[in-house]
Amino acid sequence: AIFIRGAKSEQTLVLLDGIKIGDPISIGRAADLSTMMTQNIERIEILRGPQSTLYGSDAIGGVINIITQRGKKGLRGLVGFEMGSYGTWSPKLGVSGASETVDYSLNVSKFSTDGFSSSSEKLGNTEDDGFDNTTLSGRVGWLMADTVEWDFIARLSDSKTDIDNYGGAFGDDPNNRFKKKQTFLRTQATFSTFDDLWEQRWGVSYSEHDRETDNPIDIDHPIDLDNSKYDSSLIKFDWQNNFYLHETNTLTIGLETEEEKGKSYYFSDGLFGPFESIQDERKIRTNGYYIQDQIQLADTFFLTLGGRVDDHETFGSHDTYRVASSYLFEQIHTRLHGSFGTGFKAPSLFQLYSSFGDENLEPEESEGWDFGIEQALWDNKIVVGVTYFDNDYETLIDYDFGAGGYINIDGAESQGVEFSGLYQVNDRVRLSSSYTYTDSEDKT
């Protein structure tokens, strides 16, 4: 699970180089990072609080952006091999480099293990549950001209997991397997005009998720079986414009359109008879329009104002906004900062159209604010800070056993305080620490 200031994984937008990696056919359109290999990942950036103004639906509680490596000047190669207990082995290959106009980074990695029983071995479960994952990732950049740059990003993974029926006695199942394939692609072009006063970025992203569970009958389970298949994809077109009106002012205007589609099938049979759930392929389109203005005065005052309108095919348009500001008192090296914003999250395809769904669901909504102070000490080598935050969530979507499906519930509140500290030892070494206390309440 992913938590940012009390926001759960399905309330957090996860990106890979700007690609939405949440599964549209999953229950809450959450991102599954269980098979995400760290090979070729350079850094991870986190935005806390509602961020729907720039990122639209799913950024109700925060944004996590996973950024892969770019090639650096010269030619570099990577060959690695690891071995461990339980028949575990992991080879890695990579090559990267850059010239004056082209940079590239290509990697392939594999992780395989025989594993051990995921059910309790103390209760007689001895059948090993293995795991296998192969991941290909790459990034290519081309400086086509002084003002034009093109990028292509790709990541493909294929995994297989052996699982058991349950954790107690006789939980072993030798032929229960889960398979997952993920494809993430993006191409984008960035170019500047009017002496770099107007910067444009055109982009196309595509993600695809294929999940399948196969659990046929066997000697130990002669009447129990289940099979499921979940297929989904999302394609998104985006156009962002940055207008550098003045050295103190940057205006951003953007347009987006995306289409998500998915279908699912589930069948089980056993002691209580057969059960089947089928969701035919459904599609939803969302168009987004946003504007943001950033103001910076004398390196001491910063102000960001933004608003967005999303037009969802099912429930219509929805408005969000965000304002953030900070001020530096240079004489005493003290910075005050604060923000307030709203967010929303559209129901997933599963929540709308599955056997447990409801096409009349309302989107989830949030309001969040924070206020904090940072203090620099010892010629800015030490920086300490404290931030208080409060997030309110309304019309959350949850499964109701009485109704036998998904409904809108009252909501929840999350509030707390964050402490941070940083010590710049020298140009090469920096120490940092943080502590967050969160108090959450389910309003139901």
Coordinates of C-alpha atoms in Angstrom, one line a residue:
A1 CA 0.0 0.0 0.0
I2 CA 1.0 3.6 -0.6
F3 CA 0.2 6.3 2.0
I4 CA 0.9 10.0 1.7
R5 CA -0.4 12.0 4.7
G6 CA -3.1 9.3 5.3
A7 CA -4.1 9.0 1.6
K8 CA -4.4 5.4 0.5
S9 CA -2.9 3.9 -2.7
E10 CA -6.1 4.3 -4.6
Q11 CA -6.2 8.0 -3.7
T12 CA -2.6 8.5 -4.9
L13 CA -1.7 9.0 -8.5
V14 CA 1.4 7.1 -9.5
L15 CA 3.3 8.1 -12.7
L16 CA 6.2 6.5 -14.5
D17 CA 7.9 9.3 -16.4
G18 CA 4.5 11.0 -16.7
I19 CA 2.6 7.8 -17.6
K20 CA -0.4 6.9 -15.5
I21 CA 0.3 3.3 -14.3
G22 CA -2.9 2.7 -12.4
D23 CA -5.0 -0.2 -13.7
P24 CA -8.4 1.1 -15.0
I25 CA -10.1 -2.2 -14.4
S26 CA -8.9 -2.6 -10.8
I27 CA -11.2 -1.8 -7.9
G28 CA -9.9 1.7 -7.3
R29 CA -7.7 2.2 -10.3
A30 CA -4.8 1.8 -8.0
A31 CA -1.2 1.3 -9.2
D32 CA 0.3 -2.2 -8.5
L33 CA 4.0 -1.8 -7.7
S34 CA 4.5 -5.4 -6.6
T35 CA 6.4 -6.3 -9.8
M36 CA 8.1 -3.0 -10.4
M37 CA 11.9 -3.7 -10.7
T38 CA 14.2 -0.9 -9.5
Q39 CA 16.6 -1.4 -12.4
N40 CA 16.9 1.8 -14.5
I41 CA 15.0 3.9 -11.9
E42 CA 16.9 7.2 -11.1
R43 CA 14.7 8.9 -8.5
I44 CA 11.2 9.2 -7.1
E45 CA 9.4 12.5 -6.6
I46 CA 6.5 13.0 -4.3
L47 CA 3.8 15.7 -4.2
R48 CA 1.7 15.8 -1.0
G49 CA -2.0 16.8 -0.8
P50 CA -4.6 17.3 -3.5
Q51 CA -3.0 17.8 -6.9
S52 CA -5.9 17.5 -9.3
T53 CA -5.3 21.0 -10.8
L54 CA -2.4 19.8 -12.9
Y55 CA -2.9 16.0 -12.8
G56 CA -6.7 15.5 -12.9
S57 CA -8.5 12.5 -11.4
D58 CA -6.7 10.1 -9.0
A59 CA -4.5 12.9 -7.6
I60 CA -6.9 13.3 -4.7
G61 CA -4.3 12.7 -2.0
G62 CA -1.0 13.1 -3.7
V63 CA 1.3 12.2 -6.7
I64 CA 4.2 9.9 -6.9
N65 CA 6.4 10.2 -10.1
I66 CA 8.9 7.4 -10.8
I67 CA 11.7 8.8 -13.1
T68 CA 13.9 6.5 -15.1
Q69 CA 17.5 7.2 -16.0
R70 CA 18.7 9.2 -19.0
G71 CA 22.0 8.2 -20.7
K72 CA 25.0 10.3 -19.9
K73 CA 27.9 11.4 -22.1
G74 CA 30.0 8.5 -23.2
L75 CA 29.3 4.8 -23.3
R76 CA 28.5 2.7 -20.2
G77 CA 27.6 -0.9 -19.8
L78 CA 26.2 -3.0 -16.9
V79 CA 26.4 -6.7 -16.3
G80 CA 25.1 -8.1 -13.0
F81 CA 24.2 -11.5 -11.5
E82 CA 22.8 -12.3 -8.1
M83 CA 22.1 -15.6 -6.4
G84 CA 20.4 -16.5 -3.1
S85 CA 18.5 -18.9 -1.0
Y86 CA 15.4 -20.8 -2.2
G87 CA 16.7 -21.1 -5.7
T88 CA 16.8 -17.3 -6.2
W89 CA 18.7 -15.8 -9.1
S90 CA 18.7 -12.4 -10.9
P91 CA 20.7 -11.4 -14.0
K92 CA 20.8 -7.8 -15.3
L93 CA 22.1 -6.2 -18.5
G94 CA 22.2 -2.6 -19.4
V95 CA 23.8 -0.1 -21.8
S96 CA 23.6 3.7 -21.8
G97 CA 25.3 6.7 -23.3
A98 CA 24.9 10.0 -24.9
S99 CA 26.3 12.1 -27.7
E100 CA 25.8 15.8 -28.5
T101 CA 22.3 15.1 -29.8
V102 CA 21.2 11.7 -28.7
D103 CA 21.0 10.0 -25.3
Y104 CA 19.8 6.4 -24.5
S105 CA 19.4 4.0 -21.6
L106 CA 18.4 0.4 -22.2
N107 CA 18.0 -2.3 -19.6
V108 CA 16.8 -5.9 -19.2
S109 CA 16.5 -7.6 -15.8
K110 CA 15.1 -10.9 -14.5
F111 CA 14.2 -12.1 -11.0
S112 CA 13.3 -15.7 -10.4
T113 CA 12.9 -17.7 -7.2
D114 CA 11.6 -21.2 -6.2
G115 CA 10.2 -19.6 -3.1
F116 CA 8.6 -21.4 -0.2
S117 CA 5.0 -22.1 0.8
S118 CA 2.9 -19.0 1.3
S119 CA 0.7 -21.0 3.5
S120 CA 1.8 -22.0 7.0
E121 CA 4.4 -24.8 6.8
K122 CA 3.7 -25.6 10.5
L123 CA 0.3 -26.8 9.4
G124 CA 1.6 -29.2 6.8
N125 CA 1.9 -26.9 3.7
T126 CA 5.2 -27.8 2.0
E127 CA 4.7 -26.9 -1.7
D128 CA 6.9 -24.1 -2.8
D129 CA 5.4 -21.0 -4.3
G130 CA 7.7 -19.5 -6.9
F131 CA 7.9 -16.1 -8.6
D132 CA 9.3 -15.1 -12.0
N133 CA 9.6 -11.6 -13.4
T134 CA 11.2 -10.3 -16.6
T135 CA 11.4 -6.5 -17.2
L136 CA 12.6 -4.5 -20.3
S137 CA 13.0 -0.8 -20.0
G138 CA 14.4 1.9 -22.1
R139 CA 14.5 5.7 -22.8
V140 CA 15.8 7.5 -25.8
G141 CA 16.1 11.3 -26.3
W142 CA 17.0 13.2 -29.5
L143 CA 17.9 16.9 -29.6
M144 CA 16.5 17.4 -33.2
A145 CA 17.4 21.2 -33.2
D146 CA 18.4 23.8 -30.7
T147 CA 14.8 24.3 -29.7
V148 CA 13.3 20.9 -30.5
E149 CA 13.7 17.7 -28.3
W150 CA 12.0 14.3 -28.7
D151 CA 11.7 11.6 -26.1
F152 CA 10.5 8.0 -26.2
I153 CA 10.0 5.9 -23.0
A154 CA 9.1 2.2 -22.8
R155 CA 8.8 -0.3 -20.0
L156 CA 7.4 -3.9 -20.3
S157 CA 7.1 -6.5 -17.6
D158 CA 5.9 -10.1 -17.6
S159 CA 5.5 -12.0 -14.3
K160 CA 4.2 -15.2 -12.9
T161 CA 3.4 -16.0 -9.3
D162 CA 2.5 -19.3 -7.6
I163 CA -0.1 -18.8 -4.9
D164 CA -2.1 -20.9 -2.4
N165 CA -5.8 -21.0 -1.6
Y166 CA -5.4 -19.8 2.0
G167 CA -3.0 -19.8 4.9
G168 CA -4.3 -22.7 7.1
A169 CA -4.1 -26.4 6.9
F170 CA -4.5 -27.9 3.4
G171 CA -4.0 -24.4 2.0
D172 CA -1.4 -25.6 -0.5
D173 CA -2.4 -25.6 -4.2
P174 CA 0.2 -26.8 -6.7
N175 CA -1.5 -25.4 -9.8
N176 CA -2.9 -22.0 -8.6
R177 CA -1.0 -19.3 -10.6
F178 CA -1.3 -15.6 -11.2
K179 CA 0.1 -14.0 -14.3
K180 CA 0.5 -10.3 -15.1
K181 CA 1.7 -8.3 -18.1
Q182 CA 2.2 -4.6 -18.1
T183 CA 3.1 -2.2 -20.9
F184 CA 3.9 1.5 -20.5
L185 CA 4.8 3.7 -23.5
R186 CA 5.2 7.4 -24.0
T187 CA 6.5 9.7 -26.7
Q188 CA 6.7 13.5 -26.4
A189 CA 8.2 16.4 -28.2
T190 CA 9.2 19.7 -26.6
F191 CA 10.0 22.8 -28.6
S192 CA 10.4 26.5 -27.9
T193 CA 9.5 29.6 -30.0
F194 CA 9.7 33.4 -29.8
D195 CA 13.2 33.3 -28.2
D196 CA 12.1 30.7 -25.6
L197 CA 9.2 32.8 -24.4
W198 CA 6.7 30.0 -25.4
E199 CA 7.5 26.4 -24.6
Q200 CA 5.2 23.6 -25.9
R201 CA 5.1 19.9 -25.0
W202 CA 3.0 17.5 -27.0
G203 CA 2.8 14.0 -25.6
V204 CA 1.1 10.6 -26.0
S205 CA 1.0 7.9 -23.3
Y206 CA -0.2 4.4 -23.4
S207 CA -0.6 1.8 -20.7
E208 CA -1.9 -1.8 -20.8
H209 CA -2.6 -4.3 -18.0
D210 CA -3.4 -8.0 -18.4
R211 CA -4.0 -10.0 -15.3
E212 CA -5.0 -13.7 -15.2
T213 CA -5.6 -16.2 -12.5
D214 CA -5.8 -19.9 -13.3
N215 CA -6.7 -22.4 -10.6
P216 CA -8.0 -25.7 -12.0
I217 CA -9.0 -28.7 -10.0
D218 CA -6.3 -31.1 -8.6
I219 CA -6.1 -34.1 -6.5
D220 CA -6.2 -32.1 -3.2
H221 CA -9.0 -29.9 -4.5
P222 CA -11.2 -32.1 -6.8
I223 CA -14.3 -29.8 -6.8
D224 CA -12.7 -26.3 -6.2
L225 CA -11.6 -24.2 -9.2
D226 CA -11.6 -20.6 -10.2
N227 CA -10.5 -18.6 -13.2
S228 CA -10.3 -14.8 -13.9
K229 CA -9.1 -12.4 -16.5
Y230 CA -8.8 -8.6 -16.3
D231 CA -7.7 -6.6 -19.3
S232 CA -7.5 -2.8 -19.5
S233 CA -5.7 0.0 -21.3
L234 CA -5.4 3.8 -21.1
I235 CA -4.4 6.2 -23.9
K236 CA -3.8 9.8 -23.2
F237 CA -2.9 12.9 -25.3
D238 CA -1.6 16.0 -23.6
W239 CA -0.5 19.5 -24.7
Q240 CA 1.1 21.8 -22.2
N241 CA 2.2 25.4 -22.9
N242 CA 4.5 27.4 -20.7
F243 CA 4.6 31.1 -21.3
Y244 CA 7.6 32.8 -19.7
L245 CA 6.0 36.2 -19.6
H246 CA 8.7 37.7 -17.4
E247 CA 11.5 36.5 -15.2
T248 CA 9.1 36.7 -12.3
N249 CA 6.1 35.1 -14.0
T250 CA 5.4 31.8 -15.7
L251 CA 1.9 31.0 -17.1
T252 CA 1.0 27.4 -17.9
I253 CA -2.0 26.3 -20.0
G254 CA -2.8 22.7 -20.8
L255 CA -5.2 20.4 -22.5
E256 CA -5.6 16.7 -22.0
T257 CA -7.9 13.9 -23.3
E258 CA -7.7 10.3 -22.2
E259 CA -9.7 7.1 -22.9
E260 CA -9.7 4.2 -20.5
K261 CA -11.2 0.8 -21.3
G262 CA -11.4 -2.5 -19.7
K263 CA -13.2 -5.8 -19.4
S264 CA -13.2 -8.6 -16.9
Y265 CA -14.3 -12.3 -16.4
Y266 CA -14.5 -14.4 -13.2
F267 CA -15.7 -17.9 -12.7
S268 CA -15.5 -20.2 -9.6
D269 CA -17.0 -23.5 -8.6
G270 CA -17.0 -25.4 -5.4
L271 CA -18.9 -26.6 -2.4
F272 CA -21.5 -23.7 -2.7
G273 CA -22.0 -24.1 -6.4
P274 CA -20.8 -22.0 -9.4
F275 CA -20.4 -18.2 -9.5
E276 CA -19.8 -16.1 -12.6
S277 CA -19.2 -12.4 -13.0
I278 CA -18.7 -10.9 -16.5
Q279 CA -18.0 -7.3 -17.4
D280 CA -18.1 -6.6 -21.1
E281 CA -15.6 -4.1 -22.5
R282 CA -16.5 -0.5 -21.5
K283 CA -14.9 2.8 -22.4
I284 CA -14.8 6.2 -20.7
R285 CA -13.3 9.4 -22.0
T286 CA -12.2 12.4 -19.9
N287 CA -11.2 15.8 -21.2
G288 CA -9.2 18.2 -19.0
Y289 CA -8.4 21.9 -19.3
Y290 CA -6.1 23.7 -16.8
I291 CA -4.3 26.9 -16.2
Q292 CA -1.6 27.8 -13.6
D293 CA 0.3 31.0 -12.9
Q294 CA 3.6 31.0 -11.0
I295 CA 5.0 34.3 -9.5
Q296 CA 8.4 34.7 -8.1
L297 CA 9.6 38.0 -6.6
A298 CA 13.3 38.7 -5.6
D299 CA 13.9 35.0 -4.7
T300 CA 11.9 35.6 -1.5
F301 CA 8.2 35.4 -2.4
F302 CA 6.6 32.6 -4.4
L303 CA 2.9 32.2 -5.3
T304 CA 1.2 29.5 -7.4
L305 CA -2.5 29.8 -8.5
G306 CA -4.2 27.1 -10.6
G307 CA -7.6 25.9 -11.7
R308 CA -8.9 23.0 -13.7
V309 CA -12.0 21.6 -15.4
D310 CA -12.5 17.9 -16.1
D311 CA -15.3 16.8 -18.4
H312 CA -16.0 13.1 -17.5
E313 CA -18.2 11.1 -19.9
T314 CA -20.3 9.6 -17.0
F315 CA -20.8 12.3 -14.4
G316 CA -20.1 15.5 -16.3
S317 CA -17.7 18.4 -15.5
H318 CA -15.8 18.9 -12.2
D319 CA -13.8 21.9 -11.0
T320 CA -10.7 21.8 -8.9
Y321 CA -8.2 24.5 -7.8
R322 CA -5.0 25.0 -5.8
V323 CA -3.1 27.9 -4.3
A324 CA 0.4 27.7 -2.7
S325 CA 2.8 30.3 -1.4
S326 CA 6.0 30.8 0.5
Y327 CA 7.9 33.7 1.8
L328 CA 11.6 33.9 2.9
F329 CA 12.8 36.3 5.6
E330 CA 16.3 36.7 4.3
Q331 CA 17.8 38.3 7.4
I332 CA 16.8 35.5 9.7
H333 CA 16.8 32.7 7.1
T334 CA 13.2 31.7 7.9
R335 CA 10.7 30.5 5.3
L336 CA 6.9 30.3 5.8
H337 CA 4.9 28.2 3.4
G338 CA 1.3 27.0 3.0
S339 CA -1.1 25.6 0.4
F340 CA -4.8 24.9 -0.1
G341 CA -6.3 22.7 -2.8
T342 CA -9.1 20.5 -3.9
G343 CA -9.1 17.1 -5.6
F344 CA -11.4 14.6 -7.1
K345 CA -11.3 10.9 -8.2
A346 CA -13.7 9.4 -10.8
P347 CA -15.1 5.9 -10.1
S348 CA -13.2 3.1 -11.8
L349 CA -14.6 1.0 -14.6
F350 CA -15.0 -1.9 -12.1
Q351 CA -16.9 0.3 -9.6
L352 CA -19.2 1.5 -12.4
Y353 CA -19.9 -1.4 -14.6
S354 CA -19.0 -4.7 -12.9
S355 CA -21.5 -7.0 -11.3
F356 CA -20.9 -5.1 -8.1
G357 CA -20.9 -1.6 -9.7
D358 CA -23.3 1.3 -9.8
E359 CA -23.4 3.7 -12.8
N360 CA -24.8 6.4 -10.5
L361 CA -21.8 6.7 -8.3
E362 CA -20.5 10.2 -7.6
P363 CA -16.8 11.0 -7.7
E364 CA -14.7 11.1 -4.6
E365 CA -13.7 14.7 -3.5
S366 CA -11.1 16.1 -1.2
E367 CA -9.9 19.4 0.4
G368 CA -6.5 19.8 1.9
W369 CA -4.4 22.5 3.4
D370 CA -1.0 22.8 5.1
F371 CA 1.1 25.4 6.8
G372 CA 4.7 25.2 7.9
I373 CA 8.0 26.9 8.7
E374 CA 11.6 26.1 7.8
Q375 CA 14.6 27.5 9.5
A376 CA 18.2 27.5 8.1
L377 CA 21.1 27.5 10.5
W378 CA 24.9 27.5 10.5
D379 CA 25.3 29.2 7.1
N380 CA 22.5 27.1 5.6
K381 CA 24.2 23.8 6.3
I382 CA 21.4 22.8 8.6
V383 CA 17.7 23.2 7.7
V384 CA 14.9 22.1 10.0
G385 CA 11.2 22.4 9.4
V386 CA 7.7 21.5 10.7
T387 CA 4.4 21.4 8.8
Y388 CA 0.8 20.9 9.9
F389 CA -1.6 19.4 7.4
D390 CA -5.3 18.6 7.2
N391 CA -7.2 16.6 4.5
D392 CA -11.0 16.0 4.2
Y393 CA -12.4 13.4 1.9
E394 CA -16.1 13.2 0.9
T395 CA -18.3 10.8 -1.0
L396 CA -15.7 8.1 -0.8
I397 CA -16.5 4.9 -2.6
D398 CA -16.5 1.6 -0.7
Y399 CA -18.0 -1.9 -0.9
D400 CA -21.2 -2.3 1.1
F401 CA -22.0 -5.9 2.0
G402 CA -25.6 -5.0 2.7
A403 CA -26.1 -3.5 -0.7
G404 CA -23.9 -6.1 -2.4
G405 CA -21.9 -3.5 -4.3
Y406 CA -20.1 -0.2 -4.3
I407 CA -21.7 2.9 -2.8
N408 CA -20.7 6.4 -1.8
I409 CA -20.0 6.7 1.9
D410 CA -19.7 9.8 4.2
G411 CA -15.9 10.3 4.1
A412 CA -12.8 10.5 6.2
E413 CA -10.4 13.1 7.7
S414 CA -6.6 12.9 8.0
Q415 CA -4.6 15.4 9.9
G416 CA -1.1 15.5 11.4
V417 CA 2.3 17.1 11.6
E418 CA 5.6 16.5 9.8
F419 CA 9.1 17.2 11.0
S420 CA 12.1 17.4 8.7
G421 CA 15.8 17.9 9.1
L422 CA 18.7 18.3 6.7
Y423 CA 22.5 18.5 7.3
Q424 CA 24.8 19.4 4.3
V425 CA 28.0 17.7 5.5
N426 CA 30.0 18.8 2.4
D427 CA 29.5 19.0 -1.4
R428 CA 29.2 15.2 -1.7
V429 CA 27.4 14.1 1.6
R430 CA 24.0 15.2 2.8
L431 CA 22.0 13.7 5.7
S432 CA 18.3 14.0 6.0
S433 CA 15.6 12.8 8.3
S434 CA 11.8 13.1 8.6
Y435 CA 9.0 12.1 10.9
T436 CA 5.2 12.2 10.2
Y437 CA 2.4 11.7 12.7
T438 CA -1.0 11.1 11.1
D439 CA -4.3 10.9 12.9
S440 CA -7.1 9.6 10.6
E441 CA -10.8 9.2 11.2
D442 CA -13.4 7.3 9.3
K443 CA -16.5 9.5 9.4
T444 CA -18.9 6.6 8.9

